[in-house]
XYZ file of C-alpha atoms in Angstrom:
705
model
C -0.075 0.001 0.092
C 2.023 2.891 -1.185
C 0.109 5.573 0.579
C 0.778 3.848 3.985
C 4.674 3.718 3.186
C 4.524 7.576 2.278
C 2.812 8.139 5.850
C 5.193 5.933 7.434
C 8.275 7.981 5.967
C 6.295 11.175 7.032
C 5.933 9.781 10.423
C 9.571 8.845 10.734
C 10.437 12.715 9.679
C 8.099 13.977 12.247
C 10.045 12.128 15.024
C 13.272 13.263 13.761
C 12.222 16.770 14.083
C 12.426 18.944 17.580
C 9.542 18.291 19.850
C 6.817 20.828 20.494
C 7.143 22.147 24.046
C 5.019 20.756 26.635
C 3.287 23.008 29.317
C 5.838 24.215 31.680
C 6.155 22.372 35.148
C 8.191 22.980 38.231
C 11.115 20.567 37.942
C 10.248 18.954 41.458
C 6.616 18.306 40.131
C 7.639 16.843 36.784
C 10.079 14.490 38.558
C 7.319 13.488 40.852
C 4.839 12.730 37.998
C 7.380 10.662 36.303
C 8.523 8.599 39.102
C 5.014 8.031 40.220
C 3.381 7.630 36.644
C 5.529 4.867 35.247
C 5.691 2.266 37.754
C 3.345 3.179 40.570
C 0.370 4.321 38.699
C 0.982 3.586 35.090
C 1.958 -0.126 35.262
C 0.762 -1.043 38.757
C -2.876 -1.210 40.020
C -3.670 -0.366 43.658
C -6.468 -2.810 43.730
C -7.580 -5.969 42.072
C -11.270 -7.739 41.893
C -9.775 -11.038 41.059
C -10.973 -12.194 44.467
C -14.412 -11.049 43.860
C -14.071 -7.983 46.165
C -11.677 -4.928 45.747
C -8.331 -5.865 47.445
C -4.715 -4.788 47.644
C -2.628 -7.650 46.001
C -0.498 -7.604 48.971
C -3.399 -9.049 51.004
C -3.922 -11.918 48.613
C -2.019 -15.166 49.600
C -1.556 -16.446 46.082
C 0.486 -14.770 43.004
C -1.334 -12.112 41.211
C -0.368 -10.243 38.110
C -2.638 -7.145 36.640
C -1.722 -5.742 33.222
C -3.392 -2.605 32.465
C -4.688 -0.574 29.618
C -1.535 1.713 29.930
C 0.702 -1.074 29.183
C -1.507 -2.347 26.516
C -0.939 1.142 24.849
C 2.740 1.354 25.388
C 3.327 -2.138 23.905
C 0.836 -1.646 21.044
C -1.070 -4.717 22.099
C -4.054 -5.700 20.324
C -5.346 -9.152 21.523
C -4.522 -11.459 24.584
C -1.672 -13.263 22.811
C 0.177 -9.830 22.855
C 0.258 -9.769 26.631
C 1.329 -13.056 27.637
C 5.107 -12.094 27.585
C 4.381 -10.032 30.488
C 2.856 -12.768 32.792
C 5.307 -15.314 34.526
C 4.082 -18.828 34.273
C 1.890 -18.332 31.183
C 2.749 -19.035 27.669
C 0.937 -19.677 24.357
C -0.685 -22.924 23.425
C -3.179 -22.230 20.535
C -5.797 -19.821 19.563
C -7.046 -18.470 22.972
C -5.493 -21.059 24.956
C -2.474 -20.809 27.309
C -0.048 -23.059 29.109
C -0.514 -21.872 32.814
C 1.817 -23.476 35.381
C 2.192 -26.196 33.029
C -1.246 -27.042 32.315
C -3.438 -26.340 29.402
C -6.161 -23.656 30.178
C -8.853 -22.347 27.512
C -11.212 -20.718 29.976
C -11.547 -16.918 30.496
C -13.728 -14.872 32.519
C -15.271 -11.240 32.078
C -15.701 -9.049 34.778
C -15.715 -11.884 37.353
C -18.444 -13.842 35.286
C -18.369 -16.661 32.865
C -19.530 -15.727 29.409
C -16.590 -15.710 26.931
C -17.937 -14.157 23.522
C -14.677 -15.329 21.662
C -15.751 -19.029 21.513
C -13.927 -21.914 19.831
C -11.052 -20.511 17.819
C -11.078 -16.703 18.264
C -8.593 -14.560 20.317
C -9.953 -11.959 22.977
C -9.632 -8.613 21.665
C -8.350 -5.811 24.088
C -10.040 -2.641 22.673
C -12.682 -2.467 25.554
C -10.749 -3.999 28.013
C -9.314 -1.878 31.035
C -7.146 -4.422 32.611
C -6.235 -8.267 32.602
C -6.101 -9.747 36.077
C -4.300 -13.008 36.712
C -4.861 -15.138 39.771
C -2.265 -18.010 39.722
C -2.979 -21.504 41.059
C -6.251 -22.962 41.812
C -9.295 -20.353 41.963
C -11.974 -22.632 42.791
C -13.201 -20.754 45.823
C -14.168 -17.706 43.826
C -14.727 -19.186 40.351
C -15.617 -22.653 40.782
C -14.829 -25.396 38.270
C -11.418 -24.592 36.280
C -7.817 -25.638 35.799
C -5.555 -25.347 38.688
C -2.816 -23.364 36.756
C -4.983 -20.352 37.294
C -7.533 -17.877 35.667
C -7.588 -14.614 33.475
C -10.377 -12.185 34.236
C -10.855 -9.299 31.576
C -12.053 -6.213 33.290
C -14.152 -3.974 30.762
C -13.655 -0.298 30.366
C -16.610 1.624 31.838
C -18.051 5.202 31.815
C -15.962 7.838 33.722
C -17.482 11.315 34.637
C -14.170 13.033 33.019
C -15.144 14.054 29.619
C -12.377 12.392 27.295
C -12.178 11.571 23.537
C -9.485 9.392 22.158
C -9.024 8.354 18.493
C -6.272 6.119 17.033
C -5.223 5.960 13.408
C -3.255 2.624 12.628
C -1.039 1.467 9.790
C 1.567 -1.281 9.405
C 3.031 -3.999 7.355
C 1.036 -6.426 5.550
C -1.465 -3.850 4.538
C -2.647 -3.142 7.979
C -5.060 -0.106 8.635
C -7.066 0.517 11.233
C -9.305 3.223 13.042
C -10.712 3.267 16.477
C -12.331 5.842 18.694
C -13.720 6.122 22.269
C -15.613 8.770 24.161
C -16.649 8.911 27.854
C -18.149 11.723 30.152
C -21.098 12.917 32.026
C -24.779 12.920 30.357
C -25.963 15.499 32.808
C -24.099 18.296 34.615
C -24.181 16.587 38.093
C -22.634 13.237 36.661
C -25.859 11.186 37.672
C -25.577 9.742 34.310
C -22.219 8.862 32.607
C -21.528 7.173 29.315
C -18.787 5.402 27.098
C -19.126 4.909 23.447
C -16.268 3.043 21.500
C -15.744 1.576 17.936
C -12.807 -0.403 16.567
C -12.107 -1.453 13.058
C -8.779 -3.066 11.866
C -7.914 -4.804 8.556
C -4.547 -6.674 7.484
C -3.321 -9.321 5.050
C -1.128 -11.339 7.261
C 1.905 -13.317 6.286
C 0.244 -16.715 5.789
C -0.947 -17.276 2.235
C -4.534 -16.534 1.229
C -5.259 -14.881 4.545
C -6.922 -11.467 5.332
C -8.278 -10.558 8.698
C -10.864 -7.741 9.472
C -12.157 -7.159 12.861
C -14.947 -4.748 14.186
C -16.105 -3.886 17.750
C -18.718 -1.857 18.959
C -18.933 -0.911 22.825
C -21.443 1.013 24.617
C -21.972 1.627 28.298
C -24.296 3.699 30.762
C -23.482 4.280 34.314
C -26.413 5.521 36.488
C -25.483 6.926 40.255
C -28.464 5.341 42.107
C -27.492 6.403 45.591
C -24.537 8.067 47.633
C -21.771 5.114 46.656
C -23.963 3.128 44.446
C -23.956 2.694 40.752
C -25.524 0.782 38.142
C -23.595 0.234 34.729
C -25.168 -1.154 31.591
C -22.867 -2.355 28.771
C -23.375 -3.883 25.464
C -20.567 -5.010 23.019
C -20.743 -6.479 19.619
C -17.980 -8.423 17.932
C -17.633 -9.175 14.247
C -14.673 -10.776 12.572
C -14.055 -12.112 9.221
C -10.900 -14.203 8.847
C -10.259 -15.257 5.162
C -8.033 -18.458 4.654
C -8.762 -19.775 8.051
C -9.113 -21.716 10.409
C -5.312 -21.520 10.465
C -3.409 -24.448 11.535
C 0.377 -24.760 11.538
C 3.366 -25.720 9.386
C 4.751 -29.287 9.289
C 8.050 -29.964 11.046
C 10.435 -32.641 11.361
C 10.832 -34.251 14.649
C 13.608 -31.868 15.468
C 11.319 -29.139 15.117
C 12.485 -27.679 11.766
C 9.838 -26.168 9.400
C 9.407 -28.265 6.325
C 8.716 -25.226 4.177
C 8.233 -21.508 4.702
C 6.140 -20.378 7.465
C 3.999 -18.500 4.950
C 2.589 -21.813 3.745
C -1.190 -22.418 4.502
C -3.279 -25.489 3.877
C -6.313 -23.152 3.311
C -7.820 -22.035 0.143
C -8.716 -18.254 -0.392
C -12.508 -19.390 -0.181
C -12.133 -20.793 3.415
C -12.829 -18.695 6.299
C -13.646 -18.325 9.917
C -16.385 -15.877 11.009
C -17.318 -14.785 14.353
C -20.178 -12.687 15.032
C -20.863 -12.183 18.955
C -22.647 -9.860 21.275
C -22.425 -9.511 25.002
C -24.796 -7.561 27.475
C -24.182 -7.006 30.934
C -25.479 -5.169 34.014
C -23.462 -4.628 37.353
C -24.642 -2.833 40.368
C -22.179 -1.962 43.231
C -22.673 0.074 46.354
C -21.349 0.772 49.945
C -23.437 0.307 52.663
C -22.036 2.545 55.472
C -18.309 2.394 55.838
C -17.553 -1.114 56.343
C -20.112 -3.164 53.808
C -20.051 -3.160 50.133
C -22.399 -5.172 47.837
C -22.423 -5.762 44.274
C -24.438 -7.977 41.806
C -24.232 -8.604 38.081
C -25.814 -10.467 35.279
C -24.238 -11.341 32.025
C -25.641 -12.653 28.833
C -23.851 -13.450 25.611
C -24.460 -15.310 22.156
C -21.985 -16.189 19.508
C -21.709 -17.961 16.377
C -18.751 -19.029 14.860
C -18.935 -20.140 11.129
C -15.932 -21.737 9.374
C -15.055 -23.671 6.327
C -11.552 -24.913 6.035
C -9.049 -27.309 4.737
C -7.352 -29.397 7.489
C -3.896 -30.898 6.951
C -3.615 -34.761 7.648
C -0.016 -35.059 7.652
C 2.580 -36.176 4.691
C 1.646 -38.407 1.849
C 3.412 -41.683 2.451
C 4.317 -41.959 -1.353
C 5.293 -38.247 -1.721
C 6.907 -36.553 1.228
C 6.405 -33.082 -0.483
C 2.509 -33.539 -0.454
C 0.179 -32.868 2.486
C -2.970 -34.753 2.549
C -6.146 -32.384 3.434
C -9.774 -32.961 4.263
C -12.276 -30.369 3.986
C -14.443 -29.382 7.322
C -17.650 -27.325 7.400
C -18.582 -26.267 10.866
C -21.150 -24.032 12.449
C -20.884 -23.436 16.301
C -23.633 -21.396 17.805
C -23.365 -20.586 21.514
C -25.325 -18.531 24.052
C -24.870 -18.466 28.001
C -26.465 -16.661 30.829
C -24.928 -15.843 34.342
C -25.744 -14.210 37.557
C -23.535 -13.361 40.541
C -23.742 -11.510 43.724
C -21.100 -10.640 46.364
C -21.114 -9.260 49.901
C -18.114 -7.989 51.959
C -18.399 -6.822 55.556
C -15.533 -5.789 58.048
C -16.339 -6.772 61.760
C -14.536 -6.498 64.795
C -14.853 -9.549 66.886
C -12.795 -9.883 70.241
C -10.466 -7.044 69.168
C -9.832 -8.613 65.804
C -11.039 -7.189 62.528
C -12.813 -9.904 60.221
C -13.172 -9.237 56.449
C -16.120 -11.493 55.592
C -16.647 -12.244 51.910
C -19.787 -14.126 50.943
C -21.186 -14.631 47.328
C -23.217 -16.927 44.914
C -22.982 -17.266 41.106
C -25.031 -19.241 38.472
C -24.261 -20.129 35.061
C -26.361 -21.962 32.129
C -24.889 -22.370 28.631
C -26.127 -24.237 25.441
C -23.263 -24.884 22.821
C -24.135 -26.460 19.525
C -21.595 -27.987 16.902
C -23.017 -28.603 13.408
C -20.149 -30.444 11.702
C -19.586 -32.388 8.270
C -16.065 -33.563 6.980
C -15.262 -34.261 3.411
C -12.471 -36.743 3.169
C -12.816 -38.264 -0.210
C -11.434 -36.569 -3.463
C -9.752 -33.493 -1.286
C -6.732 -32.489 -3.115
C -3.301 -32.756 -1.672
C -1.253 -29.619 -1.290
C 2.489 -29.406 -2.145
C 4.960 -27.979 0.491
C 7.334 -26.653 -1.862
C 4.990 -25.383 -4.763
C 1.506 -25.114 -3.523
C -1.127 -24.628 -6.278
C -4.379 -23.070 -4.889
C -7.725 -23.183 -6.433
C -8.238 -26.988 -6.864
C -9.826 -27.322 -3.601
C -12.389 -24.400 -3.993
C -15.234 -26.769 -4.997
C -14.858 -28.941 -1.879
C -17.490 -26.732 -0.071
C -20.177 -27.596 -2.570
C -19.569 -31.250 -2.515
C -19.476 -31.268 1.448
C -22.925 -29.494 1.439
C -24.301 -32.736 0.152
C -23.300 -34.263 3.295
C -25.669 -34.469 6.432
C -24.267 -32.455 9.501
C -23.671 -34.289 12.628
C -24.910 -32.197 15.525
C -23.247 -32.259 19.108
C -25.387 -30.202 21.603
C -23.851 -29.710 24.800
C -25.583 -28.336 27.782
C -23.574 -26.655 30.960
C -24.965 -25.618 34.296
C -22.976 -24.335 37.109
C -24.033 -22.792 40.375
C -22.195 -22.285 43.450
C -21.796 -20.223 46.881
C -18.713 -19.401 48.734
C -17.607 -17.833 52.107
C -14.433 -16.529 53.044
C -13.020 -14.883 56.359
C -9.764 -12.829 56.447
C -8.748 -12.280 60.133
C -6.557 -9.351 61.202
C -4.986 -11.049 64.274
C -2.522 -7.925 64.322
C -1.467 -5.265 61.869
C 1.285 -7.318 60.568
C -0.292 -10.929 60.722
C -3.355 -11.980 58.780
C -5.277 -15.342 58.275
C -7.527 -16.341 55.437
C -9.866 -19.300 55.289
C -12.691 -20.167 52.654
C -15.134 -22.769 51.630
C -17.148 -22.954 48.544
C -19.862 -25.531 47.478
C -20.551 -26.231 43.726
C -23.217 -28.116 41.880
C -22.879 -28.968 38.279
C -25.127 -30.743 35.476
C -23.824 -31.346 32.208
C -25.365 -33.152 29.209
C -24.198 -34.095 25.546
C -26.370 -35.406 22.992
C -25.119 -36.334 19.259
C -27.306 -36.692 16.328
C -27.496 -37.003 12.753
C -30.661 -36.379 10.431
C -32.539 -36.139 13.542
C -31.616 -39.504 14.850
C -29.814 -39.553 18.143
C -26.411 -41.209 18.116
C -25.540 -40.999 21.627
C -26.640 -39.356 24.850
C -24.686 -38.817 28.179
C -25.504 -36.666 31.090
C -23.775 -36.072 34.737
C -24.781 -34.132 37.790
C -22.680 -33.786 40.992
C -21.370 -31.509 43.474
C -18.007 -30.649 45.188
C -16.558 -28.649 47.986
C -13.511 -26.537 47.579
C -11.168 -24.876 50.362
C -8.763 -22.643 50.696
C -6.404 -21.131 53.436
C -3.594 -19.059 53.934
C -1.478 -16.636 56.130
C 0.128 -13.273 55.365
C 2.963 -11.927 57.510
C 4.072 -8.179 56.898
C 7.007 -7.506 58.832
C 6.964 -3.941 57.314
C 4.227 -2.151 55.607
C 5.755 -2.664 52.122
C 6.762 -6.235 52.584
C 4.144 -9.160 52.468
C 5.168 -12.904 53.195
C 2.366 -15.420 52.548
C 1.682 -19.202 52.286
C -1.532 -20.941 51.115
C -3.317 -23.883 50.287
C -5.883 -24.025 47.758
C -8.022 -26.430 45.776
C -9.718 -26.869 42.407
C -11.969 -29.177 40.581
C -13.229 -29.954 37.081
C -16.018 -32.134 36.140
C -15.222 -34.890 33.957
C -16.765 -34.412 30.269
C -20.131 -35.494 30.067
C -19.103 -37.656 27.104
C -17.001 -39.634 29.500
C -19.903 -40.461 31.800
C -21.259 -43.262 29.797
C -22.073 -46.226 31.901
C -20.555 -48.654 29.588
C -17.503 -46.738 30.182
C -17.368 -47.068 33.842
C -19.172 -43.675 34.720
C -20.213 -41.622 36.333
C -16.879 -40.385 37.671
C -15.799 -38.068 40.238
C -14.330 -34.576 38.956
C -10.658 -34.072 38.414
C -9.254 -32.346 41.448
C -6.167 -30.222 41.971
C -4.550 -28.619 45.105
C -1.885 -26.450 45.508
C 0.824 -25.359 47.980
C 2.239 -22.044 47.499
C 4.581 -19.616 49.132
C 5.992 -16.165 48.277
C 6.957 -12.530 49.065
C 5.402 -9.252 47.537
C 6.996 -5.927 48.003
C 6.509 -2.193 47.306
C 9.956 -0.856 48.286
C 11.257 2.689 48.102
C 7.634 4.177 48.162
C 6.874 1.734 45.355
C 9.297 2.293 43.022
C 10.577 -1.204 43.357
C 7.811 -3.922 43.282
C 9.263 -7.407 43.327
C 7.269 -10.492 43.628
C 8.293 -14.055 43.932
C 6.285 -17.519 44.396
C 7.185 -21.098 44.770
C 4.352 -23.795 44.250
C 3.639 -27.247 44.010
C 0.305 -28.574 42.307
C -1.152 -32.075 42.203
C -3.991 -32.877 39.954
C -5.778 -36.267 40.344
C -8.648 -38.318 39.095
C -7.847 -37.648 35.403
C -9.464 -40.403 33.346
C -7.866 -42.865 31.246
C -8.306 -46.408 29.623
C -7.639 -49.201 31.961
C -6.072 -52.047 29.842
C -7.046 -54.545 32.812
C -10.748 -54.195 32.038
C -12.375 -55.554 29.101
C -14.778 -53.039 27.045
C -18.446 -53.310 27.365
C -20.565 -53.074 24.225
C -17.457 -51.996 22.279
C -16.768 -49.118 24.693
C -13.625 -48.998 26.404
C -13.418 -48.924 30.192
C -12.275 -45.822 31.859
C -10.564 -45.228 35.375
C -9.495 -42.418 37.224
C -5.923 -43.482 37.481
C -4.087 -40.305 36.267
C -1.959 -38.107 38.350
C 0.114 -35.029 37.443
C 2.570 -33.007 39.654
C 3.400 -29.345 38.814
C 6.295 -27.545 40.643
C 7.972 -24.282 39.889
C 8.670 -20.677 40.896
C 8.112 -17.226 39.467
C 9.653 -13.788 39.709
C 8.317 -10.404 38.833
C 10.003 -7.184 38.885
C 8.749 -3.566 38.245
C 10.972 -0.927 39.038
C 11.832 2.629 38.357
C 15.729 2.492 37.619
C 15.749 6.236 37.330
C 12.800 8.846 37.429
C 12.816 8.510 33.437
C 13.442 4.771 33.282
C 10.930 2.065 34.118
C 11.784 -1.750 33.753
C 9.569 -4.892 33.858
C 11.148 -8.419 34.042
C 9.424 -11.569 34.607
C 10.834 -15.226 34.861
C 9.114 -18.529 35.386
C 10.416 -22.012 35.872
C 8.225 -25.051 35.704
C 8.534 -28.891 35.813
C 5.271 -30.515 35.043
C 5.336 -34.487 35.121
C 3.084 -37.425 35.246
C 3.434 -39.059 38.664
C 0.787 -41.641 38.302
C -0.746 -43.556 35.336
C -1.543 -46.883 33.854
C 1.151 -48.800 31.884
C 0.985 -47.758 28.344
C -1.858 -45.210 28.623
C -1.206 -41.431 28.091
C -3.066 -38.337 29.471
C -4.519 -35.974 27.247
C -2.067 -33.197 26.018
C 0.749 -35.243 27.554
C 3.535 -37.331 25.755
C 5.305 -39.839 27.947
C 5.738 -38.103 31.351
C 5.890 -34.559 30.036
C 2.973 -31.938 28.907
C 2.798 -30.445 25.481
C 3.752 -26.728 25.106
C 4.950 -26.670 28.816
C 8.347 -24.816 28.780
C 10.807 -25.221 31.909
C 11.750 -21.632 31.488
C 10.076 -18.619 30.106
C 11.396 -14.927 30.335
C 9.888 -11.872 29.531
C 10.925 -7.836 29.771
C 10.211 -4.610 28.862
C 11.982 -1.443 29.550
C 11.182 2.279 28.558
C 13.316 5.194 28.796
C 11.751 8.870 28.318
C 13.617 11.886 27.321
C 11.494 14.865 28.610
C 13.562 17.409 26.786
C 12.434 16.008 23.372
C 8.996 14.490 24.435
C 9.957 11.027 23.443
C 10.352 7.650 24.919
C 12.206 4.597 23.669
C 11.161 1.230 24.513
C 12.722 -2.286 24.022
C 11.202 -5.743 25.096
C 11.903 -9.433 24.592
C 10.794 -12.833 25.409
C 12.472 -16.163 25.936
C 10.699 -19.871 25.644
C 12.604 -22.587 26.364
C 12.383 -25.931 24.533
C 9.131 -27.904 24.667
C 7.404 -30.699 23.034
C 4.160 -31.021 20.510
C 1.070 -33.214 21.074
C 2.865 -35.645 19.014
C 6.216 -35.557 20.792
C 7.851 -33.409 18.375
C 10.762 -30.913 19.319
C 9.449 -27.470 19.699
C 12.555 -25.244 19.436
C 13.433 -22.653 21.989
C 13.340 -18.928 20.783
C 14.020 -15.528 21.740
C 12.640 -12.356 20.017
C 12.936 -8.671 20.623
C 10.668 -5.753 20.035
C 11.230 -1.991 20.254
C 9.244 1.067 20.102
C 9.437 4.827 19.835
C 6.705 7.242 21.317
C 6.651 10.884 20.310
C 4.521 13.530 22.312
C 3.126 16.124 20.184
C 0.795 18.003 22.443
C -2.916 16.358 21.961
C -1.376 13.989 19.490
C 1.061 11.128 20.021
C 2.803 8.927 17.828
C 3.938 5.320 18.435
C 6.309 3.550 15.961
C 6.935 0.033 16.811
C 8.717 -2.866 15.394
C 8.086 -6.794 16.545
C 10.706 -9.239 15.992
C 13.358 -7.276 15.223
C 15.785 -9.551 14.051
C 13.053 -11.527 11.814
C 13.694 -14.846 13.794
C 11.959 -17.905 12.295
C 10.263 -19.733 15.320
C 7.501 -21.836 16.448
C 5.199 -19.920 18.981
C 3.753 -23.534 20.020
C 3.393 -27.099 18.850
C 0.530 -28.974 17.894
C 0.649 -32.355 16.128
C 2.618 -34.054 13.731
C -0.279 -33.656 11.212
C -1.014 -30.164 11.408
C 2.518 -29.001 12.446
C 3.696 -26.213 14.645
C 2.092 -22.497 14.947
C 4.571 -20.178 13.539
C 5.353 -16.940 15.295
C 5.047 -13.741 13.286
C 8.038 -12.700 11.311
C 9.184 -8.947 11.523
C 6.502 -6.498 11.274
C 6.166 -2.667 11.603
C 3.170 -0.774 13.337
C 2.541 2.900 13.313
C -0.125 4.422 15.622
C -1.085 8.158 15.586
C -3.068 8.936 18.834
C -5.300 11.855 19.500
C -6.549 12.814 22.988
C -9.065 15.464 23.899
């Protein structure tokens, strides 16, 4: 796009010219703004709601990280995959899934509730997200069923009383163009009503052949001050994504992890696509009752449909190692869900000690359908070295002659929790909590109106959490905790012939750590060490004979995850901020049946679980010229794929320049500076590894009023 190249050159010329003077400030005031602005206020959040109530992270006996919108902006982050490098213990797995303390985790929460509008194979976008809260380790007490690695909670942007308008014009390599705008402020002069409106559009032709991505987001919110200290917030968000040449799989590799062809290779035709249309609506009421009681309640409804027609790679042709066999898949995935929650917090003095009681309940009901048909016969193979596209464009018409197989999955969750945080002294806090959950799942498969299979399962479980926090000084917090998690077995595994019903998969974690806010908050360092044991994982039991052709299952799997994490945010100087995170993890299968495998594991190791992961981001600003320079990087150590193939270690670096021009700010960013060819994660021998993006350039012109 020649116009963009001209604009980019012009932007570079602007950066090279002297900066316009900013409003004069006293030297001491300017230094104070910079010092507290970068680490203390810009990148650090004083409170988090990841525990369902507003709390200082120093008072939470588990590792917590919060990534806020200021860091999104500084790093030019667009979607969830752009921020994983900032989170110790988290690395990319596939699509929206991550490896979290060694375990695969695909579930996300929004404002503390279930109801992720990015279903299936779509990645959460950050345009309307204010911050991302990460609670590491089991989160069963507050969030119910889930992976023991941790949870990710996306907190939405909401209306503000301050009038503000922000617009961003974007351009970059691969014909990337975009425009977004958001406005917030008062509806009436007293601020009883406040609003937020936002719109986002971006289009690009990525480096994989045949691909084109278009994303649109519309977001609107209205807040109503209902009483002194009380507010009702209503929000509606629409998402519309159209991805040509998708659903993207990987690029085939050899057993040593070397790509067999260029990372631009794609098994999809130009006529293939993945489209997501979803909408989410929520209402949240929060109020204070006196000085020591808070209450909030929320409702969230979402519905989404992901439609995809794509060519799935099925591995190399045994007779010609240059050809990749393919099949054509036509799938429609409609989903809708409704959730409610309520939380109450009360501070009560008993026997001279302050108790912070938290009580809450939540309810969730989801219906998910998958209409799928697969064309296997007559689908043309594709060359690795010289792919010729167009021969598979008629596969959609042939697949349309096949009947859909429909899988109808119903999920119901309801639970309640109670926690007490006791301040024995100003320096010693004890935490204890219990949660009860009941779940009801069902799966029905059918074709042409005839039921092929049906299974259901209902059960309940209790989750516990306990911890202690010791503060030898106000800016140092030492903690130890024990927490539990559970996950219901899939309803499809509850077949009586398979030996069902089965108790949930359970997990428990021991964790200890330290959190600091030294030198008036200019040095924030956190460290955590943990051990997670996960039990009751189902496997085929070879000692039992099949019943009616169904293999017998037994909960004989056990996995142990051990590791430690370090996170550092510091103002090296008043103008220089540094963020560094490191995670070490060793996840191994410690109990299994001979000759049987646990899902996502090969041998005794888990797929895409690196032992070492390092991320950093450092930003230096030069007030005299109104410019900030930043460099970041990530290192991920060797992993294995789902098929046991090596996923080679990689290290990448990024850099950016941000130029202030009064009400306008210009960001120039380059990702993967050295154009490193690497695999972001491994998948299977048939589908290959997911390649990381090559070197890309991004320019953003930001206008603030």
